[in-house]
Amino acid sequence: MMKKFLIVANWKMSPETPARAKALFSGIKKAAARAKNAQTVVCPPALYLSSMATAGKNVAVGAQDVSYESDGTHTGEISARMLKAAGAKYVIIGHSERRARGETNGIVAKEIGAALKEKLIVILCIGERERDTHGEYFSFIESQLRESLAGIAKKDMGRLVIAYEPVWAIGEKAKEADTPEGTFEISLFIRKILATIIGKEKAFAVQILYGGSVNPNNAAVFLKRGGVQGLLVGRASLDARTFGEILKSASMTKNI
Ligand code: PEP
């Protein structure tokens, strides 16, 4: 049986106050309870995690980053164990906004190791900065995958989700989302690379998400034609009604 679509909200550094976070979360929880055929994950700023830990039906919470250190003198860092204790089930790792601040594939690999040790589900973000006409972005994506997954044990692959997020399609400066056809091609490529690392069968079971300017108008089309089993949503996850519409289209779309 195929899994439900996985729809992840990445709130980034919003909302500004705990009261607003609570209101947004309660709106999303209601929408998620109605969207029975989708699994919703909300990733708030880490500070809000524990107040959201008693998530509702079809909803889990996740973190946006994790330290690769387990404890000790690391000012400002948050360990995987702390995230787990605060109620996180998922963690986004290697988001392009973190990579832009210096996170390399090597660091990402260590973070993945730390998260899996605590049995968190890892949402590994990969994606090219630009889509050149010579297809060099394929080798860029291949190295991101191979280097980030360098230390992963086959037994942990069941707790791995890959989010394909072309950097040029993310955030306010993005011109547009990818096309479902473009994402379809990349999703096949990702699975092909995964198969060489973990074998065909395990690679087939890994959920691949698309992220980058997802909105209620394009969500269903990515799920139907993009070869992906879910979405990672930034801006459109900061309004409960808008995100609710995305959940509704995911819940109504068949996951084949
Ligand atoms: C993101 O940054 O993960 C993202 C998908 O952002 P947006 O949906 O705002 O493009």
mmCIF file of C-alpha atoms and ligand atoms in Angstrom:
data_model
loop_
_atom_site.group_PDB
_atom_site.id
_atom_site.type_symbol
_atom_site.label_atom_id
_atom_site.label_comp_id
_atom_site.label_asym_id
_atom_site.label_seq_id
_atom_site.Cartn_x
_atom_site.Cartn_y
_atom_site.Cartn_z
ATOM 1 C CA MET A 1 0.000 0.000 0.000
ATOM 2 C CA MET A 2 1.346 3.436 -0.928
ATOM 3 C CA LYS A 3 1.929 5.901 1.857
ATOM 4 C CA LYS A 4 -0.107 9.079 2.267
ATOM 5 C CA PHE A 5 1.298 12.209 0.685
ATOM 6 C CA LEU A 6 3.624 13.998 3.085
ATOM 7 C CA ILE A 7 2.958 17.740 3.261
ATOM 8 C CA VAL A 8 5.552 19.685 5.235
ATOM 9 C CA ALA A 9 5.180 23.266 6.448
ATOM 10 C CA ASN A 10 8.479 25.093 6.894
ATOM 11 C CA TRP A 11 7.659 28.195 8.942
ATOM 12 C CA LYS A 12 11.295 29.379 8.926
ATOM 13 C CA MET A 13 11.663 32.371 11.323
ATOM 14 C CA SER A 14 7.902 33.035 11.614
ATOM 15 C CA PRO A 15 5.461 33.802 13.213
ATOM 16 C CA GLU A 16 6.815 36.573 15.426
ATOM 17 C CA THR A 17 5.076 35.635 18.675
ATOM 18 C CA PRO A 18 4.064 32.416 20.470
ATOM 19 C CA ALA A 19 0.437 33.573 20.387
ATOM 20 C CA ARG A 20 0.499 33.844 16.586
ATOM 21 C CA ALA A 21 2.255 30.494 16.291
ATOM 22 C CA LYS A 22 -0.451 28.920 18.441
ATOM 23 C CA ALA A 23 -3.241 30.419 16.338
ATOM 24 C CA LEU A 24 -1.623 29.341 13.059
ATOM 25 C CA PHE A 25 -1.016 25.836 14.377
ATOM 26 C CA SER A 26 -4.564 25.423 15.564
ATOM 27 C CA GLY A 27 -5.864 26.468 12.110
ATOM 28 C CA ILE A 28 -3.507 24.005 10.426
ATOM 29 C CA LYS A 29 -4.495 21.222 12.829
ATOM 30 C CA LYS A 30 -8.147 21.637 11.875
ATOM 31 C CA ALA A 31 -7.326 21.511 8.171
ATOM 32 C CA ALA A 32 -5.060 18.499 8.697
ATOM 33 C CA ALA A 33 -7.760 16.575 10.546
ATOM 34 C CA ARG A 34 -10.012 16.987 7.511
ATOM 35 C CA ALA A 35 -7.253 16.049 5.055
ATOM 36 C CA LYS A 36 -7.319 12.381 6.017
ATOM 37 C CA ASN A 37 -5.283 11.163 3.082
ATOM 38 C CA ALA A 38 -2.316 13.406 3.784
ATOM 39 C CA GLN A 39 0.272 13.336 6.547
ATOM 40 C CA THR A 40 1.007 16.880 7.714
ATOM 41 C CA VAL A 41 4.248 17.943 9.353
ATOM 42 C CA VAL A 42 4.703 21.436 10.791
ATOM 43 C CA CYS A 43 8.259 22.681 11.333
ATOM 44 C CA PRO A 44 8.154 25.805 13.521
ATOM 45 C CA PRO A 45 11.105 27.708 14.996
ATOM 46 C CA ALA A 46 12.594 25.333 17.622
ATOM 47 C CA LEU A 47 11.459 27.601 20.451
ATOM 48 C CA TYR A 48 7.815 26.772 19.723
ATOM 49 C CA LEU A 49 8.254 23.013 19.406
ATOM 50 C CA SER A 50 7.374 21.953 22.919
ATOM 51 C CA SER A 51 4.159 23.982 23.001
ATOM 52 C CA MET A 52 3.098 22.217 19.789
ATOM 53 C CA ALA A 53 4.141 18.725 20.788
ATOM 54 C CA THR A 54 0.607 17.482 21.411
ATOM 55 C CA ALA A 55 -0.094 17.531 17.715
ATOM 56 C CA GLY A 56 -3.508 16.524 16.363
ATOM 57 C CA LYS A 57 -4.803 13.958 13.923
ATOM 58 C CA ASN A 58 -2.552 13.423 10.896
ATOM 59 C CA VAL A 59 -0.127 16.068 12.227
ATOM 60 C CA ALA A 60 3.395 15.756 13.534
ATOM 61 C CA VAL A 61 5.950 18.420 14.325
ATOM 62 C CA GLY A 62 9.511 18.760 13.121
ATOM 63 C CA ALA A 63 12.577 20.952 13.488
ATOM 64 C CA GLN A 64 14.273 23.032 10.792
ATOM 65 C CA ASP A 65 17.857 22.135 11.676
ATOM 66 C CA VAL A 66 19.894 20.077 14.147
ATOM 67 C CA SER A 67 23.382 20.145 15.579
ATOM 68 C CA TYR A 68 25.678 17.258 14.711
ATOM 69 C CA GLU A 69 27.078 17.434 18.216
ATOM 70 C CA SER A 70 25.336 15.447 20.912
ATOM 71 C CA ASP A 71 26.242 17.640 23.896
ATOM 72 C CA GLY A 72 28.867 19.953 25.300
ATOM 73 C CA THR A 73 30.248 23.404 24.666
ATOM 74 C CA HIS A 74 28.432 24.483 21.483
ATOM 75 C CA THR A 75 26.820 27.839 22.071
ATOM 76 C CA GLY A 76 23.510 28.289 20.310
ATOM 77 C CA GLU A 77 23.249 24.693 19.088
ATOM 78 C CA ILE A 78 20.325 22.326 19.665
ATOM 79 C CA SER A 79 20.921 18.574 19.755
ATOM 80 C CA ALA A 80 18.810 15.847 18.194
ATOM 81 C CA ARG A 81 18.014 14.482 21.643
ATOM 82 C CA MET A 82 16.683 17.895 22.721
ATOM 83 C CA LEU A 83 14.513 18.134 19.615
ATOM 84 C CA LYS A 84 13.153 14.662 20.261
ATOM 85 C CA ALA A 85 12.404 15.508 23.886
ATOM 86 C CA ALA A 86 10.596 18.664 22.751
ATOM 87 C CA GLY A 87 8.280 16.535 20.609
ATOM 88 C CA ALA A 88 9.887 16.654 17.160
ATOM 89 C CA LYS A 89 9.432 13.562 14.997
ATOM 90 C CA TYR A 90 10.980 15.015 11.853
ATOM 91 C CA VAL A 91 13.903 17.310 11.098
ATOM 92 C CA ILE A 92 14.693 19.282 7.958
ATOM 93 C CA ILE A 93 18.408 19.005 7.159
ATOM 94 C CA GLY A 94 20.466 20.864 4.560
ATOM 95 C CA HIS A 95 17.903 23.496 3.629
ATOM 96 C CA SER A 96 19.378 25.853 1.029
ATOM 97 C CA GLU A 97 19.076 28.774 3.454
ATOM 98 C CA ARG A 98 21.307 26.874 5.893
ATOM 99 C CA ARG A 99 23.675 25.833 3.111
ATOM 100 C CA ALA A 100 23.924 29.532 2.163
ATOM 101 C CA ARG A 101 25.222 30.133 5.698
ATOM 102 C CA GLY A 102 28.051 27.658 5.219
ATOM 103 C CA GLU A 103 26.586 24.182 5.651
ATOM 104 C CA THR A 104 28.508 21.798 3.415
ATOM 105 C CA ASN A 105 27.499 18.279 2.351
ATOM 106 C CA GLY A 106 29.986 17.029 4.959
ATOM 107 C CA ILE A 107 28.210 18.929 7.743
ATOM 108 C CA VAL A 108 24.844 17.777 6.414
ATOM 109 C CA ALA A 109 26.058 14.149 6.535
ATOM 110 C CA LYS A 110 27.047 14.539 10.190
ATOM 111 C CA GLU A 111 23.706 16.147 11.043
ATOM 112 C CA ILE A 112 21.880 13.267 9.367
ATOM 113 C CA GLY A 113 23.891 10.824 11.475
ATOM 114 C CA ALA A 114 23.021 12.687 14.695
ATOM 115 C CA ALA A 115 19.309 12.855 13.816
ATOM 116 C CA LEU A 116 19.042 9.178 12.873
ATOM 117 C CA LYS A 117 20.765 8.157 16.085
ATOM 118 C CA GLU A 118 17.802 9.692 17.920
ATOM 119 C CA LYS A 119 15.362 8.055 15.482
ATOM 120 C CA LEU A 120 14.130 11.321 14.004
ATOM 121 C CA ILE A 121 12.835 11.211 10.425
ATOM 122 C CA VAL A 122 15.225 13.179 8.234
ATOM 123 C CA ILE A 123 13.962 15.449 5.456
ATOM 124 C CA LEU A 124 17.125 15.987 3.422
ATOM 125 C CA CYS A 125 16.953 19.053 1.158
ATOM 126 C CA ILE A 126 18.864 19.050 -2.104
ATOM 127 C CA GLY A 127 18.594 21.172 -5.230
ATOM 128 C CA GLU A 128 20.604 23.124 -7.737
ATOM 129 C CA ARG A 129 21.153 26.882 -7.581
ATOM 130 C CA GLU A 130 20.467 27.268 -11.275
ATOM 131 C CA ARG A 131 19.308 25.050 -14.090
ATOM 132 C CA ASP A 132 21.955 25.353 -16.775
ATOM 133 C CA THR A 133 21.313 24.264 -20.337
ATOM 134 C CA HIS A 134 24.084 21.625 -20.328
ATOM 135 C CA GLY A 135 22.466 19.555 -17.600
ATOM 136 C CA GLU A 136 25.298 20.146 -15.123
ATOM 137 C CA TYR A 137 22.719 20.448 -12.377
ATOM 138 C CA PHE A 138 22.307 16.669 -12.517
ATOM 139 C CA SER A 139 25.869 16.101 -11.351
ATOM 140 C CA PHE A 140 25.445 18.814 -8.698
ATOM 141 C CA ILE A 141 22.413 16.980 -7.329
ATOM 142 C CA GLU A 142 24.202 13.650 -7.539
ATOM 143 C CA SER A 143 27.107 14.912 -5.400
ATOM 144 C CA GLN A 144 24.730 16.473 -2.878
ATOM 145 C CA LEU A 145 23.013 13.106 -2.525
ATOM 146 C CA ARG A 146 26.125 10.943 -2.420
ATOM 147 C CA GLU A 147 28.083 13.187 -0.046
ATOM 148 C CA SER A 148 25.140 13.869 2.281
ATOM 149 C CA LEU A 149 24.284 10.180 2.510
ATOM 150 C CA ALA A 150 27.885 9.003 2.772
ATOM 151 C CA GLY A 151 27.559 7.680 6.314
ATOM 152 C CA ILE A 152 23.994 6.403 6.321
ATOM 153 C CA ALA A 153 23.286 2.778 7.217
ATOM 154 C CA LYS A 154 20.869 0.851 5.017
ATOM 155 C CA LYS A 155 18.741 0.014 8.058
ATOM 156 C CA ASP A 156 18.069 3.752 8.580
ATOM 157 C CA MET A 157 16.815 4.392 5.057
ATOM 158 C CA GLY A 158 13.217 3.965 6.196
ATOM 159 C CA ARG A 159 13.618 7.224 8.104
ATOM 160 C CA LEU A 160 14.831 9.225 5.138
ATOM 161 C CA VAL A 161 12.778 11.636 3.024
ATOM 162 C CA ILE A 162 14.352 13.615 0.171
ATOM 163 C CA ALA A 163 13.062 17.116 -0.569
ATOM 164 C CA TYR A 164 13.968 18.343 -4.036
ATOM 165 C CA GLU A 165 14.078 22.121 -3.741
ATOM 166 C CA PRO A 166 15.616 23.944 -6.715
ATOM 167 C CA VAL A 167 17.054 27.058 -5.077
ATOM 168 C CA TRP A 168 15.931 29.289 -7.959
ATOM 169 C CA ALA A 169 12.309 28.322 -7.251
ATOM 170 C CA ILE A 170 12.340 29.066 -3.504
ATOM 171 C CA GLY A 171 11.170 32.130 -1.621
ATOM 172 C CA GLU A 172 10.104 35.653 -2.475
ATOM 173 C CA LYS A 173 12.845 36.205 -5.052
ATOM 174 C CA ALA A 174 11.837 33.122 -7.019
ATOM 175 C CA LYS A 175 10.592 33.795 -10.496
ATOM 176 C CA GLU A 176 8.384 30.736 -10.552
ATOM 177 C CA ALA A 177 7.970 27.172 -9.373
ATOM 178 C CA ASP A 178 9.564 24.327 -11.312
ATOM 179 C CA THR A 179 7.382 22.600 -13.892
ATOM 180 C CA PRO A 180 5.946 19.212 -12.892
ATOM 181 C CA GLU A 181 7.790 17.746 -15.914
ATOM 182 C CA GLY A 182 11.118 19.163 -14.681
ATOM 183 C CA THR A 183 10.491 17.746 -11.216
ATOM 184 C CA PHE A 184 9.427 14.399 -12.685
ATOM 185 C CA GLU A 185 12.758 14.068 -14.482
ATOM 186 C CA ILE A 186 14.704 14.942 -11.320
ATOM 187 C CA SER A 187 12.643 12.581 -9.169
ATOM 188 C CA LEU A 188 13.551 9.688 -11.484
ATOM 189 C CA PHE A 189 17.180 10.756 -11.354
ATOM 190 C CA ILE A 190 17.158 10.937 -7.540
ATOM 191 C CA ARG A 191 15.667 7.450 -7.323
ATOM 192 C CA LYS A 192 18.258 6.127 -9.772
ATOM 193 C CA ILE A 193 21.100 7.517 -7.659
ATOM 194 C CA LEU A 194 19.480 6.238 -4.465
ATOM 195 C CA ALA A 195 19.219 2.778 -6.038
ATOM 196 C CA THR A 196 22.977 2.691 -6.565
ATOM 197 C CA ILE A 197 23.494 3.570 -2.893
ATOM 198 C CA ILE A 198 20.845 1.446 -1.159
ATOM 199 C CA GLY A 199 19.454 -0.891 -3.786
ATOM 200 C CA LYS A 200 16.367 -0.627 -5.984
ATOM 201 C CA GLU A 201 13.803 -1.860 -3.510
ATOM 202 C CA LYS A 202 14.776 0.479 -0.673
ATOM 203 C CA ALA A 203 15.188 3.397 -3.091
ATOM 204 C CA PHE A 204 11.659 2.879 -4.350
ATOM 205 C CA ALA A 205 10.282 3.226 -0.810
ATOM 206 C CA VAL A 206 11.931 6.615 -0.102
ATOM 207 C CA GLN A 207 9.460 9.504 -0.258
ATOM 208 C CA ILE A 208 10.548 12.382 -2.483
ATOM 209 C CA LEU A 209 9.019 15.832 -1.985
ATOM 210 C CA TYR A 210 8.984 18.909 -4.198
ATOM 211 C CA GLY A 211 9.525 22.368 -2.664
ATOM 212 C CA GLY A 212 9.687 25.845 -4.192
ATOM 213 C CA SER A 213 6.793 28.296 -4.590
ATOM 214 C CA VAL A 214 4.143 25.644 -3.922
ATOM 215 C CA ASN A 215 0.669 27.151 -3.661
ATOM 216 C CA PRO A 216 -2.944 25.933 -3.793
ATOM 217 C CA ASN A 217 -2.969 26.293 -7.602
ATOM 218 C CA ASN A 218 0.039 24.109 -8.349
ATOM 219 C CA ALA A 219 0.063 21.606 -5.445
ATOM 220 C CA ALA A 220 -2.145 18.959 -7.086
ATOM 221 C CA VAL A 221 -0.343 19.133 -10.414
ATOM 222 C CA PHE A 222 3.039 18.451 -8.771
ATOM 223 C CA LEU A 223 1.567 15.501 -6.894
ATOM 224 C CA LYS A 224 -0.081 14.109 -10.029
ATOM 225 C CA ARG A 225 2.659 14.693 -12.573
ATOM 226 C CA GLY A 226 5.862 15.537 -10.689
ATOM 227 C CA GLY A 227 6.701 11.984 -9.603
ATOM 228 C CA VAL A 228 6.776 13.135 -5.970
ATOM 229 C CA GLN A 229 4.993 11.840 -2.885
ATOM 230 C CA GLY A 230 4.666 15.125 -1.074
ATOM 231 C CA LEU A 231 5.477 18.820 -0.852
ATOM 232 C CA LEU A 232 7.645 21.124 1.245
ATOM 233 C CA VAL A 233 5.888 24.447 1.632
ATOM 234 C CA GLY A 234 7.417 27.739 2.821
ATOM 235 C CA ARG A 235 5.459 30.970 2.380
ATOM 236 C CA ALA A 236 2.123 29.292 1.726
ATOM 237 C CA SER A 237 2.326 27.516 5.092
ATOM 238 C CA LEU A 238 2.076 30.791 7.033
ATOM 239 C CA ASP A 239 -1.620 31.196 6.369
ATOM 240 C CA ALA A 240 -3.844 28.410 7.712
ATOM 241 C CA ARG A 241 -6.476 28.804 5.008
ATOM 242 C CA THR A 242 -3.945 28.731 2.148
ATOM 243 C CA PHE A 243 -2.072 25.786 3.627
ATOM 244 C CA GLY A 244 -5.427 24.103 4.293
ATOM 245 C CA GLU A 245 -6.212 24.329 0.565
ATOM 246 C CA ILE A 246 -2.907 22.622 -0.234
ATOM 247 C CA LEU A 247 -3.729 19.873 2.268
ATOM 248 C CA LYS A 248 -7.160 19.484 0.744
ATOM 249 C CA SER A 249 -5.775 19.042 -2.776
ATOM 250 C CA ALA A 250 -3.207 16.551 -1.486
ATOM 251 C CA SER A 251 -5.889 14.615 0.330
ATOM 252 C CA MET A 252 -8.019 14.451 -2.807
ATOM 253 C CA THR A 253 -5.177 13.418 -5.140
ATOM 254 C CA LYS A 254 -4.337 9.765 -5.632
ATOM 255 C CA ASN A 255 -0.858 8.711 -4.594
ATOM 256 C CA ILE A 256 0.150 6.212 -7.284
HETATM 257 C C1 PEP B 1 11.407 26.537 1.265
HETATM 258 O O1 PEP B 1 12.178 27.456 1.508
HETATM 259 O O2 PEP B 1 11.594 25.409 1.743
HETATM 260 C C2 PEP B 1 10.274 26.799 0.387
HETATM 261 C C3 PEP B 1 9.739 25.795 -0.226
HETATM 262 O O3 PEP B 1 9.872 28.100 0.280
HETATM 263 P P1 PEP B 1 8.656 28.717 -0.585
HETATM 264 O O4 PEP B 1 7.520 27.716 -0.563
HETATM 265 O O5 PEP B 1 8.301 29.988 0.111
HETATM 266 O O6 PEP B 1 9.181 28.938 -1.970
#
